[in-house]
mmCIF file of C-alpha atoms and ligand atoms in Angstrom:
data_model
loop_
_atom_site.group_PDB
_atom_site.id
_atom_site.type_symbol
_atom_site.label_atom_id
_atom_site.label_comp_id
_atom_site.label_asym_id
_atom_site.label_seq_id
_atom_site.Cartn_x
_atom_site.Cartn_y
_atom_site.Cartn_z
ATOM 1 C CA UNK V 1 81.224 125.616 187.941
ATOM 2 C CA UNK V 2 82.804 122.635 189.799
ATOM 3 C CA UNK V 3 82.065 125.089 193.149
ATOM 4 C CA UNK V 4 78.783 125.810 192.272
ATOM 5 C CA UNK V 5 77.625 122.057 191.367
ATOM 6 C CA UNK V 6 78.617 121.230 194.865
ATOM 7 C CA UNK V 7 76.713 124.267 196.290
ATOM 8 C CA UNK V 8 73.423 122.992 194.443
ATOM 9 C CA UNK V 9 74.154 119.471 196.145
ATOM 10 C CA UNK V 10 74.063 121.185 199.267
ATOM 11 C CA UNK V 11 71.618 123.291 198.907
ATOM 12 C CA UNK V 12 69.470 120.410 197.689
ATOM 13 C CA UNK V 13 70.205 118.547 200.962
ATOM 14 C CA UNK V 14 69.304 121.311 202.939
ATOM 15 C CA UNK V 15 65.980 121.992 201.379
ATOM 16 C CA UNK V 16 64.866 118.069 201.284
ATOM 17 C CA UNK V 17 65.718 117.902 205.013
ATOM 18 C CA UNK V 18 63.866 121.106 205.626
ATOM 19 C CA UNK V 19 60.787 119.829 203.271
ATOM 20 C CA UNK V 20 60.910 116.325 205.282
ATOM 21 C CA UNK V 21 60.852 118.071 208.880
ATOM 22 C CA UNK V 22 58.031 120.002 207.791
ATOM 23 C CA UNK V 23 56.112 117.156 206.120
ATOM 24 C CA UNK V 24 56.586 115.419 209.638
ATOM 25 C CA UNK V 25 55.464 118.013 211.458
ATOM 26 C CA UNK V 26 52.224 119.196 209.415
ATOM 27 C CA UNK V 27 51.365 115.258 209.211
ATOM 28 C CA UNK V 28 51.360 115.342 213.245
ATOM 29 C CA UNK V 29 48.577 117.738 212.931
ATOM 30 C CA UNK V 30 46.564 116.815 209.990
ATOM 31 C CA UNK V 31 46.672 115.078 206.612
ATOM 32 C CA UNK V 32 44.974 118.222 205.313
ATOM 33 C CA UNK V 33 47.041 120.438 206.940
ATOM 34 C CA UNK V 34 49.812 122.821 204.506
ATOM 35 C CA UNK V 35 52.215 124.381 205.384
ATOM 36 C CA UNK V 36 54.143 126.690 202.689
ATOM 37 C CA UNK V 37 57.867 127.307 203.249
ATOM 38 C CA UNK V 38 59.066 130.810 202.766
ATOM 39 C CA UNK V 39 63.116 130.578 202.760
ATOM 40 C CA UNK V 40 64.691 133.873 204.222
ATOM 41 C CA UNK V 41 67.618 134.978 202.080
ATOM 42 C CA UNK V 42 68.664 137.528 203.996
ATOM 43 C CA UNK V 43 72.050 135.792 204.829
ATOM 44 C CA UNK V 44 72.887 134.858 201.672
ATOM 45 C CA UNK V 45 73.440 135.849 197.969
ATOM 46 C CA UNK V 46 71.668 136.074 194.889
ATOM 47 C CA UNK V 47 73.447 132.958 193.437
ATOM 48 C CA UNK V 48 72.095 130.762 196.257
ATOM 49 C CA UNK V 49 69.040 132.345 195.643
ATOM 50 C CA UNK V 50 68.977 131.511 192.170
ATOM 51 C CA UNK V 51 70.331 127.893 192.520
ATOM 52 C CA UNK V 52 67.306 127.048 195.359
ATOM 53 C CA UNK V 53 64.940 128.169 192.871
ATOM 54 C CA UNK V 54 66.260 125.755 190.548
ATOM 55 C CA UNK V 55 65.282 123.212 192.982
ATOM 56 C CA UNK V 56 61.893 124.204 193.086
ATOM 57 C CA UNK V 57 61.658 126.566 195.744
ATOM 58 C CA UNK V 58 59.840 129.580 195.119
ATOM 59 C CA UNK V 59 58.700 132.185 198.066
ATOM 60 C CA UNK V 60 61.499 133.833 199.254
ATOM 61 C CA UNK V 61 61.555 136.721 202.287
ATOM 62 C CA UNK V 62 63.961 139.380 202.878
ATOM 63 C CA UNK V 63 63.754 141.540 206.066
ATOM 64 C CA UNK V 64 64.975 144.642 204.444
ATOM 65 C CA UNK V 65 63.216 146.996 201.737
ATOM 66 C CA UNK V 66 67.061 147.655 199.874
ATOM 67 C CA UNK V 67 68.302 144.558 199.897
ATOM 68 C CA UNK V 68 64.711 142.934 198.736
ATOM 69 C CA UNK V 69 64.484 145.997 195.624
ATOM 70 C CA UNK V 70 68.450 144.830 194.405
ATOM 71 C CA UNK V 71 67.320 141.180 194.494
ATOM 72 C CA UNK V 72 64.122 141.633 192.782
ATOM 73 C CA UNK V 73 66.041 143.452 190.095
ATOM 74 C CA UNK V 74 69.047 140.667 189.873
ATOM 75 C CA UNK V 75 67.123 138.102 189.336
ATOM 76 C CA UNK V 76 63.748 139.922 187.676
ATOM 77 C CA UNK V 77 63.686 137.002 185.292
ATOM 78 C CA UNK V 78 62.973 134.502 187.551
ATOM 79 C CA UNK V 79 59.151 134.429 188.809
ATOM 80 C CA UNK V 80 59.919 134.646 192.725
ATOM 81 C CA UNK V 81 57.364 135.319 195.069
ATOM 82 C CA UNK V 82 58.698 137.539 197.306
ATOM 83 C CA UNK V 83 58.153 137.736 201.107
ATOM 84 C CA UNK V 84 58.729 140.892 203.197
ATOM 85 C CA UNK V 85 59.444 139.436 206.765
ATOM 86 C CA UNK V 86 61.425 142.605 208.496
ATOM 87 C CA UNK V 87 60.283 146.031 210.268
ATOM 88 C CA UNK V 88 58.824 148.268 207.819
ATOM 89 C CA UNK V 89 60.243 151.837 208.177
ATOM 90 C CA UNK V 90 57.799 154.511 207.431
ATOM 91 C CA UNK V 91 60.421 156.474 205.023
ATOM 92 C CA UNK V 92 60.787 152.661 203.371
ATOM 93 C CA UNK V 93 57.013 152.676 202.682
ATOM 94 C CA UNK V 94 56.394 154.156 199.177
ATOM 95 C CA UNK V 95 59.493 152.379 198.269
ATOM 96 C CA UNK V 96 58.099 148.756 199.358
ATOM 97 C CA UNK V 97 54.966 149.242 197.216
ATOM 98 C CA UNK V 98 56.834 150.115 194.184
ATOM 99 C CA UNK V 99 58.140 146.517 194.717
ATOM 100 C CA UNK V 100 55.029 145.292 194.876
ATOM 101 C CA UNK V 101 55.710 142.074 197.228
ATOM 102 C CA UNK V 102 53.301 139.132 197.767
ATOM 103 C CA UNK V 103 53.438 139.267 201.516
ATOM 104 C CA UNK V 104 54.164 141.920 203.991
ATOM 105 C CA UNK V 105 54.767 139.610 207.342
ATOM 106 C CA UNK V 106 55.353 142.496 209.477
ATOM 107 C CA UNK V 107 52.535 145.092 210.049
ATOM 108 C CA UNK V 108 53.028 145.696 213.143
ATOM 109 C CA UNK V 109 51.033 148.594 214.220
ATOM 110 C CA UNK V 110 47.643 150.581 213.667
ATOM 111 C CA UNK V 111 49.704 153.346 213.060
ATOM 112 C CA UNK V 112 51.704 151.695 210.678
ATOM 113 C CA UNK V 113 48.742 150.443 209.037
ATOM 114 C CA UNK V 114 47.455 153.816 208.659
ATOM 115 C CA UNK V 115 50.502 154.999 206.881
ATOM 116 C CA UNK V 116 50.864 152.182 204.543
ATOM 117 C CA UNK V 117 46.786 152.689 203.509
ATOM 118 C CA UNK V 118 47.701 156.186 202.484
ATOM 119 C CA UNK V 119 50.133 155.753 200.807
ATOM 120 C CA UNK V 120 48.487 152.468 198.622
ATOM 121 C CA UNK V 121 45.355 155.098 198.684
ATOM 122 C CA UNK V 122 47.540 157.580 196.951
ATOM 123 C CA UNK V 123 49.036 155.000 194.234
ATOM 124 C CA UNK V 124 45.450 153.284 193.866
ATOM 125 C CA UNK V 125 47.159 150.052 194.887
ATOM 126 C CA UNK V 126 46.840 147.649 197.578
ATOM 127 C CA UNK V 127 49.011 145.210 199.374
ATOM 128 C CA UNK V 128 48.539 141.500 200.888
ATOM 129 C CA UNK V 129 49.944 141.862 204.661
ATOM 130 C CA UNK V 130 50.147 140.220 207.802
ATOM 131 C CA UNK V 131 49.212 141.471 211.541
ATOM 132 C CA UNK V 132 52.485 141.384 213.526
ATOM 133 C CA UNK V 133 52.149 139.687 217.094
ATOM 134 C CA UNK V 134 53.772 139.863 219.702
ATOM 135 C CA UNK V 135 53.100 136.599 221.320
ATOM 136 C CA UNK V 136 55.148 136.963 224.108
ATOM 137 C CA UNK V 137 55.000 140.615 225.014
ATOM 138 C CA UNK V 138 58.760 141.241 224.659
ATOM 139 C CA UNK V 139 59.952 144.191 224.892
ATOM 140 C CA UNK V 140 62.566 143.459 222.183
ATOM 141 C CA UNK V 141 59.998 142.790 219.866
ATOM 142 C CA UNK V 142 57.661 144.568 217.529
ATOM 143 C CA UNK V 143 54.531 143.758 217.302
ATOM 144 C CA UNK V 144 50.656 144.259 218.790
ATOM 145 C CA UNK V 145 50.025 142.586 221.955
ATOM 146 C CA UNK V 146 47.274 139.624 222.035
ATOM 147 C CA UNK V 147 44.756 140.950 224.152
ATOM 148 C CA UNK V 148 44.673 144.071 221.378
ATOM 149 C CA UNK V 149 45.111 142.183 218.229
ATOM 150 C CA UNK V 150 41.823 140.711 217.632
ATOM 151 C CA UNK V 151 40.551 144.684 217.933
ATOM 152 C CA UNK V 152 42.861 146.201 215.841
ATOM 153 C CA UNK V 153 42.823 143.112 212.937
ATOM 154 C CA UNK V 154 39.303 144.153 212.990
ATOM 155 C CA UNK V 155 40.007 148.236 212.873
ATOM 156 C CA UNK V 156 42.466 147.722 210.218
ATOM 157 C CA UNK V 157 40.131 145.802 207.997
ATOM 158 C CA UNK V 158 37.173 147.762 208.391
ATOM 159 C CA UNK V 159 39.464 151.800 207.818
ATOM 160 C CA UNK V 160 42.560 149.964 205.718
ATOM 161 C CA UNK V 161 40.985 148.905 202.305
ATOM 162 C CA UNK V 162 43.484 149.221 200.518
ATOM 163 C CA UNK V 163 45.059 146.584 203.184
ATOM 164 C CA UNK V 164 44.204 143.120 202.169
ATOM 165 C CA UNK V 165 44.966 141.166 205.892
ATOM 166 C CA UNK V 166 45.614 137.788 205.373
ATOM 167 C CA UNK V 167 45.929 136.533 208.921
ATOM 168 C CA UNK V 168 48.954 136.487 211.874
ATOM 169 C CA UNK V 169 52.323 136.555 211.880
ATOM 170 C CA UNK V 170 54.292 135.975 215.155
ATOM 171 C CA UNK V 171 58.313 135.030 216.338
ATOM 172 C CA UNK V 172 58.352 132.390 218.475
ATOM 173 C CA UNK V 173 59.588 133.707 222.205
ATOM 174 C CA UNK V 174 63.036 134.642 222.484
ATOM 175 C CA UNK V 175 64.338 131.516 224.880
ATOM 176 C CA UNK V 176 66.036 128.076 225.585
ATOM 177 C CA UNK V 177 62.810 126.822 227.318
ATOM 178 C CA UNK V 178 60.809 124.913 224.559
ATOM 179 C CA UNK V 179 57.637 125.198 226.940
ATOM 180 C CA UNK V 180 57.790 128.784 226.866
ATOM 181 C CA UNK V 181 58.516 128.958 222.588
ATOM 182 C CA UNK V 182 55.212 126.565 222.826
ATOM 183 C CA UNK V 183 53.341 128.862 224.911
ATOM 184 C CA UNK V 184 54.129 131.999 222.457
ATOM 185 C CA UNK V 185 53.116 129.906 219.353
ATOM 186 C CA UNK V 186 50.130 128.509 221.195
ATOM 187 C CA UNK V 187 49.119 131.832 221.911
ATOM 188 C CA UNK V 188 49.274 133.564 218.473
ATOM 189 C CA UNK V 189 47.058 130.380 217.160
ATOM 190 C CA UNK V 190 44.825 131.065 219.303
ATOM 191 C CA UNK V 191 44.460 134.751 218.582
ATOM 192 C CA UNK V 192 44.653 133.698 214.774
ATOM 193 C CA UNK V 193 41.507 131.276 215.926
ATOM 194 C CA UNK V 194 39.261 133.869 217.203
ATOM 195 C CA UNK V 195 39.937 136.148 214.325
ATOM 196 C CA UNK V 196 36.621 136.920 213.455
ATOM 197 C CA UNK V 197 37.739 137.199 209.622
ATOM 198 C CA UNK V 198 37.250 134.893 206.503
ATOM 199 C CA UNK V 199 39.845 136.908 205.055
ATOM 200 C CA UNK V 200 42.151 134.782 208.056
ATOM 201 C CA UNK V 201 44.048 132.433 206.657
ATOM 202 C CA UNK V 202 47.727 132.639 207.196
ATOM 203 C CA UNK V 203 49.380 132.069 210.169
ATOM 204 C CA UNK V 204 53.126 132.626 209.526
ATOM 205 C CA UNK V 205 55.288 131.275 212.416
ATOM 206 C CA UNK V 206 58.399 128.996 213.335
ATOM 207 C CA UNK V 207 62.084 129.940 211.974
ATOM 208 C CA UNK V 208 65.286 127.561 211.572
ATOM 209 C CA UNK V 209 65.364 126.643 215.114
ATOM 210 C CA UNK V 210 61.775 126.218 216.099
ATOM 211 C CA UNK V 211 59.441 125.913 212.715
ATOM 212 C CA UNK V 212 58.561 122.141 213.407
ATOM 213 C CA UNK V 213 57.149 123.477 217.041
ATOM 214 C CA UNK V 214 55.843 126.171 214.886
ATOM 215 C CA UNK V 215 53.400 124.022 212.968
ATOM 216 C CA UNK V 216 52.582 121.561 215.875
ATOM 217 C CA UNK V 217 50.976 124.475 217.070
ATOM 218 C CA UNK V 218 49.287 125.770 214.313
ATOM 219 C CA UNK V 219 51.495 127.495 212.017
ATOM 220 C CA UNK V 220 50.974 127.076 208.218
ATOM 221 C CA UNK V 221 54.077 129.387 207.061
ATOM 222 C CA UNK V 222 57.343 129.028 208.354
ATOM 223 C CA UNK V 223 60.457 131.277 207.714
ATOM 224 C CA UNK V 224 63.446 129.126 207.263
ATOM 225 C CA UNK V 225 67.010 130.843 206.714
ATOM 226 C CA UNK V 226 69.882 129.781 208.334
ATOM 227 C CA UNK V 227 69.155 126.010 208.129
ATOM 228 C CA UNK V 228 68.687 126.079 204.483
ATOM 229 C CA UNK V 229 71.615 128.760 203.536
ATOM 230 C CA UNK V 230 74.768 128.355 206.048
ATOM 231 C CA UNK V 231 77.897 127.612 204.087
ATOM 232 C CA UNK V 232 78.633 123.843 206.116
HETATM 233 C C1 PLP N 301 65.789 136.161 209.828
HETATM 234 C C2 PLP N 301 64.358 135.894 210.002
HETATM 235 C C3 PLP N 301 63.856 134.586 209.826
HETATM 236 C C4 PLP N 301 64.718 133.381 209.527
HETATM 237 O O1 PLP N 301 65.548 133.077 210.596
HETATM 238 P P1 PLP N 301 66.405 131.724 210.670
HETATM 239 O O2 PLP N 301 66.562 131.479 212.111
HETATM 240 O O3 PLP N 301 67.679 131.983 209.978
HETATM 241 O O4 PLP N 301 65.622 130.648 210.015
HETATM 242 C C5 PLP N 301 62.490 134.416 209.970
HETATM 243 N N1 PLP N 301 61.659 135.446 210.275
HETATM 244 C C6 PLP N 301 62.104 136.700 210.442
HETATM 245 C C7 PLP N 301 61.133 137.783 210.783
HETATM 246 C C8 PLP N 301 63.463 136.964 210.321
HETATM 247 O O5 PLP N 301 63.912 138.217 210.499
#
């Protein structure tokens, strides 16, 4: 008990700095500008889970289909919004809409698409997701590339209805050069811009090292793990 009132005081600290960095940020851009925070769990455990929910937080993202089905099942009482934010195996698929998430961050292919509309098709369901970019064309990375993703956002809402897309997500470019993270993020906004979509209206980007860039730039989700949930 003793352990976990000191975890919640840490946890609290954590999540007021993050909230104030944010706030900073989104004010730089706009008074009407919101940002939501979803906070990645994926390092941590169910307790922290439960405690940061007890501080008010309540989107949380997990990259992988398992670990997101035991967590949604540990803590089924509590009403989490839950995030997908990872690469979406195909053999993961009909297990992901069982879950029935609020987000999937990480479409990140027509193909993909295709195989997630069939399968929602087949259950007479359909699922919130994001378009995957990737803003920097790394190789590392999954993603569609920005000169295509203004073509396929538009394929995969016109042959996907059982796909409702909800705008962009992107990872900020893999390096130590802040001009080139800005250039990535800059880049994915401005795809997200030309979206010729009403439906547009997330733009998930920035993580624990880069989310305040993130939203200078545009972003109105970020994805904050490690900053919130590492054990000091
Ligand atoms: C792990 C992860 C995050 C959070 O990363 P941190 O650097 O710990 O904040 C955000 N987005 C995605 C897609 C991730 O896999």
């Amino acid at each position: 008990m003793a352990d976990e009132n000191m975890r919640i005081q840490e946890l609290s600290v954590r999540l007021d700095e993050v909230i104030a960095k944010i706030e900073k940020a989104r004010l730089k851009v706009s008074a009407h500008h919101i940002v939501q925070l979803v906070a990645v769990s994926k390092y941590t455990d169910e307790t922290d889970i439960g405690l940061l929910f007890e501080l008010g937080q309540r989107a949380f993202g997990e990259s992988q289909v398992q670990q997101l089905s035991t967590r949604m099942q540990k803590l089924e009482e509590l009403p989490i919004e839950w995030h997908m934010i990872g690469r979406l195996q195909k053999n993961k698929i009909n297990k992901l809409i069982e879950l029935r998430p609020a987000l999937l961050h990480s479409l990140d292919s027509l193909e993909l698409a295709e195989a997630l509309n069939k399968r929602l098709e087949n259950k007479n369901t359909k699922m919130r997701a994001l378009l995957q970019l990737n803003s920097a064309k790394e190789a590392s990375k999954a993603g569609v590339s920005p000169d295509e993703a203004a073509d396929i956002y538009a394929q995969i809402e016109e042959s996907c209805r059982n796909i409702e897309l909800c705008g962009l997500m992107s990872i900020g470019a893999h390096s130590d050069d802040r001009e080139e993270i800005k250039r990535s993020f800059e880049m994915t906004r401005k795809v997200f811009d030309t979206l010729n979509s009403p439906s547009a209206s997330i733009c998930s980007m920035g993580m624990s090292g880069d989310f305040e860039l993130a939203i200078e730039c545009g972003s109105n989700m970020v994805r904050v793990g490690s900053m919130i949930f590492t054990k000091a």
